[in-house]
Short mmCIF file of C-alpha atoms in Angstrom, two decimals:
data_model
loop_
_atom_site.label_atom_id
_atom_site.label_comp_id
_atom_site.label_asym_id
_atom_site.label_seq_id
_atom_site.Cartn_x
_atom_site.Cartn_y
_atom_site.Cartn_z
CA MET A 12 -18.12 -13.64 0.75
CA ALA A 13 -18.67 -10.74 -1.77
CA LEU A 14 -16.32 -9.31 -4.23
CA ILE A 15 -17.55 -5.66 -4.88
CA HIS A 16 -16.88 -3.73 -8.26
CA HIS A 17 -19.07 -0.94 -7.35
CA PRO A 18 -18.86 1.34 -5.26
CA VAL A 19 -15.22 0.99 -5.06
CA LEU A 20 -12.33 3.72 -5.41
CA SER A 21 -10.25 4.62 -8.18
CA LYS A 22 -6.47 5.33 -8.11
CA ASN A 23 -7.58 9.03 -7.62
CA GLY A 24 -10.28 8.24 -4.94
CA GLU A 25 -13.29 8.63 -7.18
CA VAL A 26 -16.27 6.17 -6.66
CA ILE A 27 -16.26 3.95 -9.82
CA ALA A 28 -17.52 0.43 -11.09
CA SER A 29 -14.48 -1.44 -11.91
CA ALA A 30 -14.01 -4.34 -14.38
CA VAL A 31 -14.29 -7.96 -13.44
CA THR A 32 -10.89 -9.74 -13.34
CA ASN A 33 -11.04 -13.49 -14.46
CA LEU A 34 -8.34 -14.59 -12.04
CA ASP A 35 -10.25 -12.99 -9.07
CA LEU A 36 -13.12 -15.25 -9.74
CA HIS A 37 -10.89 -18.38 -9.86
CA ASP A 38 -8.71 -17.55 -7.02
CA ILE A 39 -11.38 -16.49 -4.51
CA ALA A 40 -13.86 -19.28 -5.38
CA ARG A 41 -11.06 -21.70 -4.79
CA THR A 42 -10.14 -20.15 -1.56
CA ALA A 43 -13.81 -19.99 -0.54
CA ARG A 44 -14.35 -23.63 -1.34
CA THR A 45 -11.20 -24.64 0.69
CA TYR A 46 -12.44 -22.78 3.71
CA GLY A 47 -16.04 -24.01 3.46
CA VAL A 48 -17.59 -20.59 2.60
CA LYS A 49 -21.31 -20.97 1.75
CA GLY A 50 -21.36 -18.67 -1.34
CA PHE A 51 -19.28 -16.08 -3.13
CA PHE A 52 -21.22 -13.18 -4.43
CA VAL A 53 -19.69 -11.24 -7.39
CA VAL A 54 -21.35 -7.74 -7.24
CA THR A 55 -21.33 -5.55 -10.47
CA PRO A 56 -24.05 -3.25 -11.67
CA LEU A 57 -22.65 -3.42 -15.28
CA GLU A 58 -24.80 -5.80 -17.46
CA ASP A 59 -21.91 -6.61 -19.81
CA GLN A 60 -19.67 -7.59 -16.88
CA GLN A 61 -22.67 -9.81 -15.49
CA THR A 62 -22.54 -11.33 -19.00
CA LEU A 63 -18.87 -11.95 -18.88
CA VAL A 64 -19.20 -13.61 -15.43
CA GLY A 65 -22.09 -15.81 -16.66
CA ARG A 66 -20.04 -17.08 -19.69
CA ILE A 67 -16.93 -17.82 -17.51
CA LEU A 68 -19.02 -19.79 -15.27
CA ALA A 69 -20.78 -21.73 -17.91
CA HIS A 70 -17.29 -22.67 -19.49
CA TRP A 71 -16.19 -24.12 -16.11
CA THR A 72 -19.36 -25.60 -14.68
CA GLU A 73 -21.11 -27.01 -17.70
CA GLY A 74 -18.73 -26.31 -20.84
CA GLU A 75 -15.27 -27.58 -21.83
CA GLY A 76 -13.71 -26.42 -18.70
CA ALA A 77 -15.86 -28.69 -16.61
CA ARG A 78 -14.38 -31.74 -18.40
CA TYR A 79 -10.98 -30.45 -18.32
CA ASN A 80 -10.80 -29.69 -14.70
CA PRO A 81 -14.02 -30.62 -12.54
CA LYS A 82 -12.44 -29.38 -9.36
CA ARG A 83 -12.45 -25.87 -10.87
CA GLY A 84 -16.20 -25.98 -11.56
CA GLU A 85 -16.75 -27.17 -8.13
CA ALA A 86 -15.34 -23.88 -6.75
CA LEU A 87 -16.75 -21.65 -9.33
CA ALA A 88 -20.22 -23.05 -8.69
CA LEU A 89 -20.07 -20.99 -5.39
CA ILE A 90 -20.44 -17.90 -7.54
CA ASP A 91 -23.56 -15.82 -7.65
CA VAL A 92 -23.69 -12.58 -9.66
CA GLN A 93 -25.68 -9.81 -8.24
CA ALA A 94 -26.20 -6.25 -9.41
CA ASN A 95 -25.69 -4.64 -6.01
CA PHE A 96 -24.96 -5.40 -2.39
CA SER A 97 -28.53 -5.04 -1.27
CA ASP A 98 -29.48 -8.08 -3.29
CA VAL A 99 -26.44 -9.99 -1.75
CA CYS A 100 -27.97 -9.47 1.63
CA ARG A 101 -31.47 -10.32 0.61
CA ALA A 102 -30.22 -13.57 -1.08
CA ILE A 103 -28.32 -14.52 1.92
CA GLY A 104 -31.28 -13.55 4.08
CA ASP A 105 -33.59 -15.96 2.16
CA ARG A 106 -31.12 -18.72 2.35
CA GLU A 107 -30.34 -18.48 6.00
CA ALA A 108 -33.81 -17.07 7.36
CA CYS A 109 -31.97 -14.14 8.82
CA ARG A 110 -30.19 -11.13 7.48
CA PRO A 111 -26.20 -11.51 7.49
CA GLN A 112 -24.06 -9.08 9.51
CA VAL A 113 -22.04 -7.19 7.03
CA VAL A 114 -18.10 -7.19 7.43
CA ALA A 115 -16.30 -4.56 5.26
CA THR A 116 -12.41 -5.12 4.77
CA SER A 117 -10.06 -2.18 4.14
CA ALA A 118 -6.34 -1.79 4.12
CA ARG A 119 -6.76 1.48 5.77
CA ILE A 120 -6.26 1.90 9.52
CA ALA A 121 -9.36 3.24 11.35
CA ALA A 122 -10.87 3.42 14.68
CA GLY A 123 -13.29 0.75 16.04
CA THR A 124 -12.14 -1.99 13.63
CA VAL A 125 -12.76 -5.53 14.76
CA SER A 126 -9.79 -7.91 15.47
CA TYR A 127 -9.43 -11.27 13.85
CA PRO A 128 -9.53 -13.41 16.94
CA ARG A 129 -12.89 -11.46 17.90
CA LEU A 130 -14.46 -11.77 14.64
CA ARG A 131 -13.41 -15.50 14.51
CA ASP A 132 -15.36 -15.96 17.86
CA MET A 133 -18.28 -14.24 16.55
CA VAL A 134 -18.38 -16.15 13.20
CA ALA A 135 -17.94 -19.48 15.09
CA ARG A 136 -21.41 -18.92 16.91
CA GLY A 137 -23.19 -19.77 13.60
CA ASP A 138 -24.99 -16.61 12.69
CA PRO A 139 -24.68 -15.54 9.01
CA TYR A 140 -21.86 -13.05 8.07
CA VAL A 141 -20.90 -11.59 4.66
CA LEU A 142 -17.24 -10.46 4.19
CA ALA A 143 -17.07 -7.85 1.47
CA PHE A 144 -13.83 -7.21 -0.42
CA GLY A 145 -13.26 -4.26 -2.66
CA THR A 146 -11.60 -4.38 -5.98
CA ALA A 147 -9.56 -1.64 -7.62
CA TRP A 148 -8.51 0.84 -4.78
CA GLY A 149 -10.72 -0.63 -2.21
CA LEU A 150 -14.32 -0.24 -0.88
CA ALA A 151 -15.86 3.20 -1.04
CA GLU A 152 -16.23 5.02 2.20
CA ASP A 153 -19.89 5.12 2.19
CA PHE A 154 -19.92 1.28 1.74
CA ILE A 155 -17.59 0.93 4.88
CA GLU A 156 -19.69 3.38 6.98
CA ALA A 157 -22.78 1.25 6.37
CA ALA A 158 -21.29 -1.94 7.47
CA ASP A 159 -22.11 -3.65 10.75
CA HIS A 160 -18.24 -4.21 11.34
CA VAL A 161 -15.03 -3.16 9.73
CA LEU A 162 -12.20 -5.82 9.96
CA ASP A 163 -8.67 -4.73 10.98
CA PRO A 164 -6.37 -4.26 8.13
CA ILE A 165 -3.97 -7.20 7.54
CA GLY A 166 -1.00 -5.04 7.99
CA GLY A 167 2.49 -5.96 7.27
CA GLN A 168 5.91 -5.82 8.95
CA ARG A 169 7.38 -2.91 6.85
CA GLY A 170 4.60 -0.74 6.21
CA TYR A 171 3.91 -1.87 2.70
CA ASN A 172 0.12 -2.18 2.24
CA HIS A 173 -0.67 -3.24 -1.25
CA LEU A 174 -1.82 -6.85 -1.26
CA ALA A 175 -3.91 -7.96 -4.19
CA VAL A 176 -7.43 -8.65 -3.21
CA ARG A 177 -6.93 -12.36 -4.16
CA SER A 178 -4.24 -12.71 -1.52
CA ALA A 179 -6.13 -10.53 1.01
CA ALA A 180 -9.04 -12.81 0.71
CA ALA A 181 -6.96 -15.87 1.30
CA ILE A 182 -5.31 -14.43 4.42
CA VAL A 183 -8.48 -13.22 5.91
CA LEU A 184 -10.18 -16.46 5.47
CA ASP A 185 -7.36 -18.33 7.04
CA ARG A 186 -7.34 -16.14 9.85
CA LEU A 187 -11.01 -16.23 10.52
CA VAL A 188 -11.84 -19.85 9.82
CA GLY A 189 -8.66 -21.72 9.18
CA ASN A 190 -8.11 -24.74 11.27
CA LEU A 191 -4.71 -23.83 12.60
CA LYS A 192 -5.18 -26.47 15.41
CA GLU A 193 -5.01 -29.26 12.69
CA ASN A 194 -1.47 -28.55 12.17
CA LYS A 195 0.88 -30.55 14.26
CA PRO A 196 2.63 -28.52 17.06
CA VAL A 197 5.77 -30.35 16.72
CA SER A 198 7.04 -32.38 13.73
CA VAL A 199 10.17 -34.23 12.81
CA GLN A 200 13.00 -32.58 10.77
CA LYS A 201 14.00 -34.33 7.67
CA MET B 28 10.87 -17.20 -1.75
CA ALA B 29 11.11 -19.12 -5.06
CA LEU B 30 8.27 -19.74 -7.66
CA ILE B 31 9.28 -23.08 -9.67
CA HIS B 32 8.39 -23.51 -13.25
CA HIS B 33 10.61 -26.54 -13.60
CA PRO B 34 10.36 -29.26 -12.37
CA VAL B 35 6.69 -29.21 -11.64
CA LEU B 36 3.90 -31.69 -12.38
CA SER B 37 1.43 -31.59 -15.12
CA LYS B 38 -2.03 -32.46 -14.71
CA ASN B 39 -1.37 -36.05 -15.57
CA GLY B 40 1.71 -36.19 -13.39
CA GLU B 41 4.45 -35.73 -15.64
CA VAL B 42 7.47 -33.36 -15.08
CA ILE B 43 7.14 -30.31 -17.15
CA ALA B 44 8.22 -26.71 -17.28
CA SER B 45 5.32 -24.43 -17.05
CA ALA B 46 4.62 -21.11 -18.56
CA VAL B 47 5.13 -18.08 -16.47
CA THR B 48 1.68 -16.39 -15.38
CA ASN B 49 1.85 -12.39 -15.12
CA LEU B 50 -0.28 -12.32 -12.12
CA ASP B 51 1.72 -14.76 -10.18
CA LEU B 52 4.65 -12.33 -10.34
CA HIS B 53 2.43 -9.38 -9.35
CA ASP B 54 0.48 -10.94 -6.57
CA ILE B 55 3.44 -12.94 -4.87
CA ALA B 56 5.86 -10.01 -5.13
CA ARG B 57 3.11 -7.81 -3.46
CA THR B 58 2.53 -10.36 -0.79
CA ALA B 59 6.49 -10.96 -0.35
CA ARG B 60 7.01 -7.07 -0.08
CA THR B 61 4.19 -6.84 2.56
CA TYR B 62 5.72 -9.59 4.77
CA GLY B 63 9.33 -8.43 4.43
CA VAL B 64 10.71 -11.17 2.37
CA LYS B 65 14.14 -10.51 1.05
CA GLY B 66 13.86 -11.94 -2.33
CA PHE B 67 11.43 -13.50 -4.87
CA PHE B 68 13.09 -15.80 -7.25
CA VAL B 69 11.28 -16.90 -10.45
CA VAL B 70 12.83 -20.19 -11.65
CA THR B 71 12.39 -21.07 -15.27
CA PRO B 72 14.86 -22.76 -17.73
CA LEU B 73 13.02 -21.41 -20.73
CA GLU B 74 14.67 -18.50 -22.24
CA ASP B 75 11.76 -17.01 -23.85
CA GLN B 76 10.00 -17.11 -20.49
CA GLN B 77 13.11 -15.60 -18.78
CA THR B 78 12.84 -12.65 -21.46
CA LEU B 79 9.19 -12.21 -20.77
CA VAL B 80 9.74 -11.81 -17.02
CA GLY B 81 12.40 -9.34 -17.79
CA ARG B 82 10.12 -7.30 -19.91
CA ILE B 83 7.37 -7.30 -17.28
CA LEU B 84 9.90 -6.16 -14.73
CA ALA B 85 11.11 -3.36 -16.92
CA HIS B 86 7.72 -2.03 -17.47
CA TRP B 87 6.94 -1.79 -13.82
CA THR B 88 10.36 -0.87 -12.28
CA GLU B 89 11.48 1.57 -15.17
CA GLY B 90 8.91 2.05 -17.81
CA GLU B 91 5.32 3.46 -18.01
CA GLY B 92 4.13 1.12 -15.17
CA ALA B 93 6.71 2.68 -12.69
CA ARG B 94 5.22 6.21 -13.20
CA TYR B 95 1.57 4.81 -13.14
CA ASN B 96 2.03 2.82 -10.03
CA PRO B 97 5.38 3.19 -8.15
CA LYS B 98 4.10 0.87 -5.34
CA ARG B 99 3.98 -2.06 -7.86
CA GLY B 100 7.57 -1.55 -9.01
CA GLU B 101 8.66 -1.52 -5.39
CA ALA B 102 7.25 -5.16 -4.96
CA LEU B 103 8.37 -6.28 -8.55
CA ALA B 104 11.89 -5.11 -7.69
CA LEU B 105 12.23 -8.14 -5.32
CA ILE B 106 12.07 -10.42 -8.29
CA ASP B 107 15.28 -12.21 -9.39
CA VAL B 108 15.00 -14.71 -12.55
CA GLN B 109 17.07 -17.71 -12.37
CA ALA B 110 17.36 -20.78 -14.85
CA ASN B 111 17.39 -23.41 -11.90
CA PHE B 112 17.09 -23.76 -8.37
CA SER B 113 20.68 -24.44 -7.66
CA ASP B 114 21.37 -20.94 -8.82
CA VAL B 115 18.73 -19.58 -6.44
CA CYS B 116 20.64 -21.18 -3.46
CA ARG B 117 23.88 -20.11 -4.70
CA ALA B 118 22.48 -16.42 -5.06
CA ILE B 119 21.04 -16.58 -1.63
CA GLY B 120 24.34 -18.10 -0.23
CA ASP B 121 26.40 -15.23 -1.81
CA ARG B 122 24.04 -12.52 -0.24
CA GLU B 123 23.77 -14.24 3.32
CA ALA B 124 27.12 -15.76 3.58
CA CYS B 125 25.48 -19.00 4.13
CA ARG B 126 23.37 -21.37 2.09
CA PRO B 127 19.67 -21.32 2.80
CA GLN B 128 17.61 -24.21 4.17
CA VAL B 129 15.21 -25.10 1.44
CA VAL B 130 11.62 -25.51 2.47
CA ALA B 131 9.31 -27.25 -0.18
CA THR B 132 5.64 -26.65 -0.02
CA SER B 133 2.95 -29.35 -1.19
CA ALA B 134 -0.69 -29.81 -1.04
CA ARG B 135 -0.15 -33.55 -0.46
CA ILE B 136 -0.24 -35.07 2.87
CA ALA B 137 3.04 -36.73 3.82
CA ALA B 138 5.11 -38.09 6.57
CA GLY B 139 7.72 -35.95 8.39
CA THR B 140 6.32 -32.62 7.23
CA VAL B 141 7.12 -29.52 9.28
CA SER B 142 4.26 -27.63 11.18
CA TYR B 143 3.62 -23.87 10.65
CA PRO B 144 4.39 -23.09 14.43
CA ARG B 145 7.64 -25.08 14.41
CA LEU B 146 8.87 -23.34 11.07
CA ARG B 147 7.86 -19.99 12.32
CA ASP B 148 10.08 -20.47 15.27
CA MET B 149 13.08 -21.83 13.24
CA VAL B 150 12.69 -18.96 10.78
CA ALA B 151 12.68 -16.30 13.55
CA ARG B 152 16.19 -17.44 14.72
CA GLY B 153 17.48 -15.39 11.72
CA ASP B 154 19.24 -18.17 9.43
CA PRO B 155 18.30 -18.11 5.77
CA TYR B 156 15.43 -20.09 4.37
CA VAL B 157 14.04 -20.29 0.98
CA LEU B 158 10.39 -21.26 0.56
CA ALA B 159 9.55 -23.02 -2.66
CA PHE B 160 6.25 -23.03 -4.44
CA GLY B 161 5.41 -25.06 -7.48
CA THR B 162 3.24 -23.78 -10.33
CA ALA B 163 1.06 -26.11 -12.49
CA TRP B 164 0.28 -29.22 -10.46
CA GLY B 165 2.86 -28.70 -7.88
CA LEU B 166 6.69 -29.38 -7.24
CA ALA B 167 8.05 -32.72 -8.67
CA GLU B 168 8.77 -35.44 -6.19
CA ASP B 169 12.56 -35.27 -6.71
CA PHE B 170 12.32 -31.55 -5.78
CA ILE B 171 10.39 -32.26 -2.67
CA GLU B 172 12.86 -35.22 -1.73
CA ALA B 173 15.84 -33.09 -2.11
CA ALA B 174 14.51 -30.25 0.32
CA ASP B 175 15.68 -29.93 3.74
CA HIS B 176 12.08 -29.49 5.01
CA VAL B 177 8.53 -29.96 3.69
CA LEU B 178 5.83 -27.75 5.07
CA ASP B 179 2.52 -29.05 6.18
CA PRO B 180 -0.10 -28.71 3.50
CA ILE B 181 -2.53 -25.85 4.07
CA GLY B 182 -5.43 -28.03 4.48
CA GLY B 183 -8.99 -27.05 4.39
CA GLN B 184 -12.25 -27.89 6.32
CA ARG B 185 -13.91 -29.96 3.68
CA GLY B 186 -11.18 -31.75 1.76
CA TYR B 187 -11.08 -29.45 -1.12
CA ASN B 188 -7.43 -28.94 -1.71
CA HIS B 189 -6.90 -26.84 -4.80
CA LEU B 190 -5.72 -23.36 -3.81
CA ALA B 191 -4.15 -21.00 -6.39
CA VAL B 192 -0.36 -20.73 -5.79
CA ARG B 193 -1.03 -17.07 -5.31
CA SER B 194 -3.36 -17.66 -2.63
CA ALA B 195 -0.98 -20.43 -0.98
CA ALA B 196 1.92 -18.32 -0.92
CA ALA B 197 -0.28 -15.47 0.82
CA ILE B 198 -1.59 -18.05 3.52
CA VAL B 199 1.95 -19.64 4.27
CA LEU B 200 3.70 -16.10 4.55
CA ASP B 201 0.89 -14.95 6.94
CA ARG B 202 1.24 -18.13 9.04
CA LEU B 203 5.01 -18.11 9.31
CA VAL B 204 5.90 -14.38 9.47
CA GLY B 205 2.60 -12.60 9.94
CA ASN B 206 2.41 -10.20 13.09
CA LEU B 207 -0.64 -11.70 14.49
CA LYS B 208 0.13 -10.16 17.79
CA GLU B 209 -0.28 -6.64 16.23
CA ASN B 210 -4.02 -7.34 15.94
CA LYS B 211 -5.85 -6.03 18.88
CA PRO B 212 -7.23 -8.95 20.93
CA VAL B 213 -10.47 -7.16 21.71
CA SER B 214 -12.13 -4.33 19.76
CA VAL B 215 -15.26 -2.15 19.86
CA GLN B 216 -18.21 -3.40 17.78
CA LYS B 217 -19.56 -0.54 15.47
#
């Protein structure tokens, strides 16, 4: 997974670099760890933001936080800070001996998007994929255009389409790699 | 939905009243709004915490925040602060002309829990249900014992079981009322 802070859109549709949100790191790392994701890349070109992420990680993986709650450090250890998305793909390529296919996520309805069941089947074959999530008002159009696949929007029942990226990442992972079959089909009512 | 701040467990297993987290309100309200939930009850017996929630809601539904981002106010307007869970059930009973069935959520594996497909069928019949989520280290045992149903834990593929409540609420709602059928079964690869 990759959480993109540039290039993303501002509220007014301009391409910006957004600030890192502490709880994005915690929540998405915990979700990634739960679903067996191999790496969680935090992408920001801003050096002060890279430093901030490094300090948060050090607290939870080595410092006071690691003693207070080791489970949190176990999740945050998945985080790798990168200045840009090309470096993410290169890092995954080095680990996996093959470049990942890039899947962009977007809340906007568009033509040619890939469905959850189809991407679930593709991912299950074992080739490396990287799922990119945009912060702020979402991934910039150029980023989406350059991706190998664009995932269907999560949608909703009443046309409200403003999930937090933390929530969207959880839902997307559950749909793509959640073990729904583990849930018992019928169970006893209390 | 109800987000419970008392009675919940501390890290050491004691029953406590936890502090309200601003992003819990935002994220879960946005998820609730997306999935067509009728109400989001924030339960805390602490008066200063009730006041805090009231100030956050006023900012986003009437104040500066409402002008900056009206979509956020639309989600947060679902929030109703209550001192205890009995008042939540009474409030829902007044609205729905029938007491809701209480569904407790827990990350712990237990006997007699209800599966997602089964609860999805039950909820689809139209009777009122309230889904309770615990903050801190989860709902207290007495609360879970008193519930009509306990939902299966979300689980994970590698035994890590520490999702944020914000993420858990998103996954649970998607499993129970998400319109998976809206997603196209096959789509064109870019």
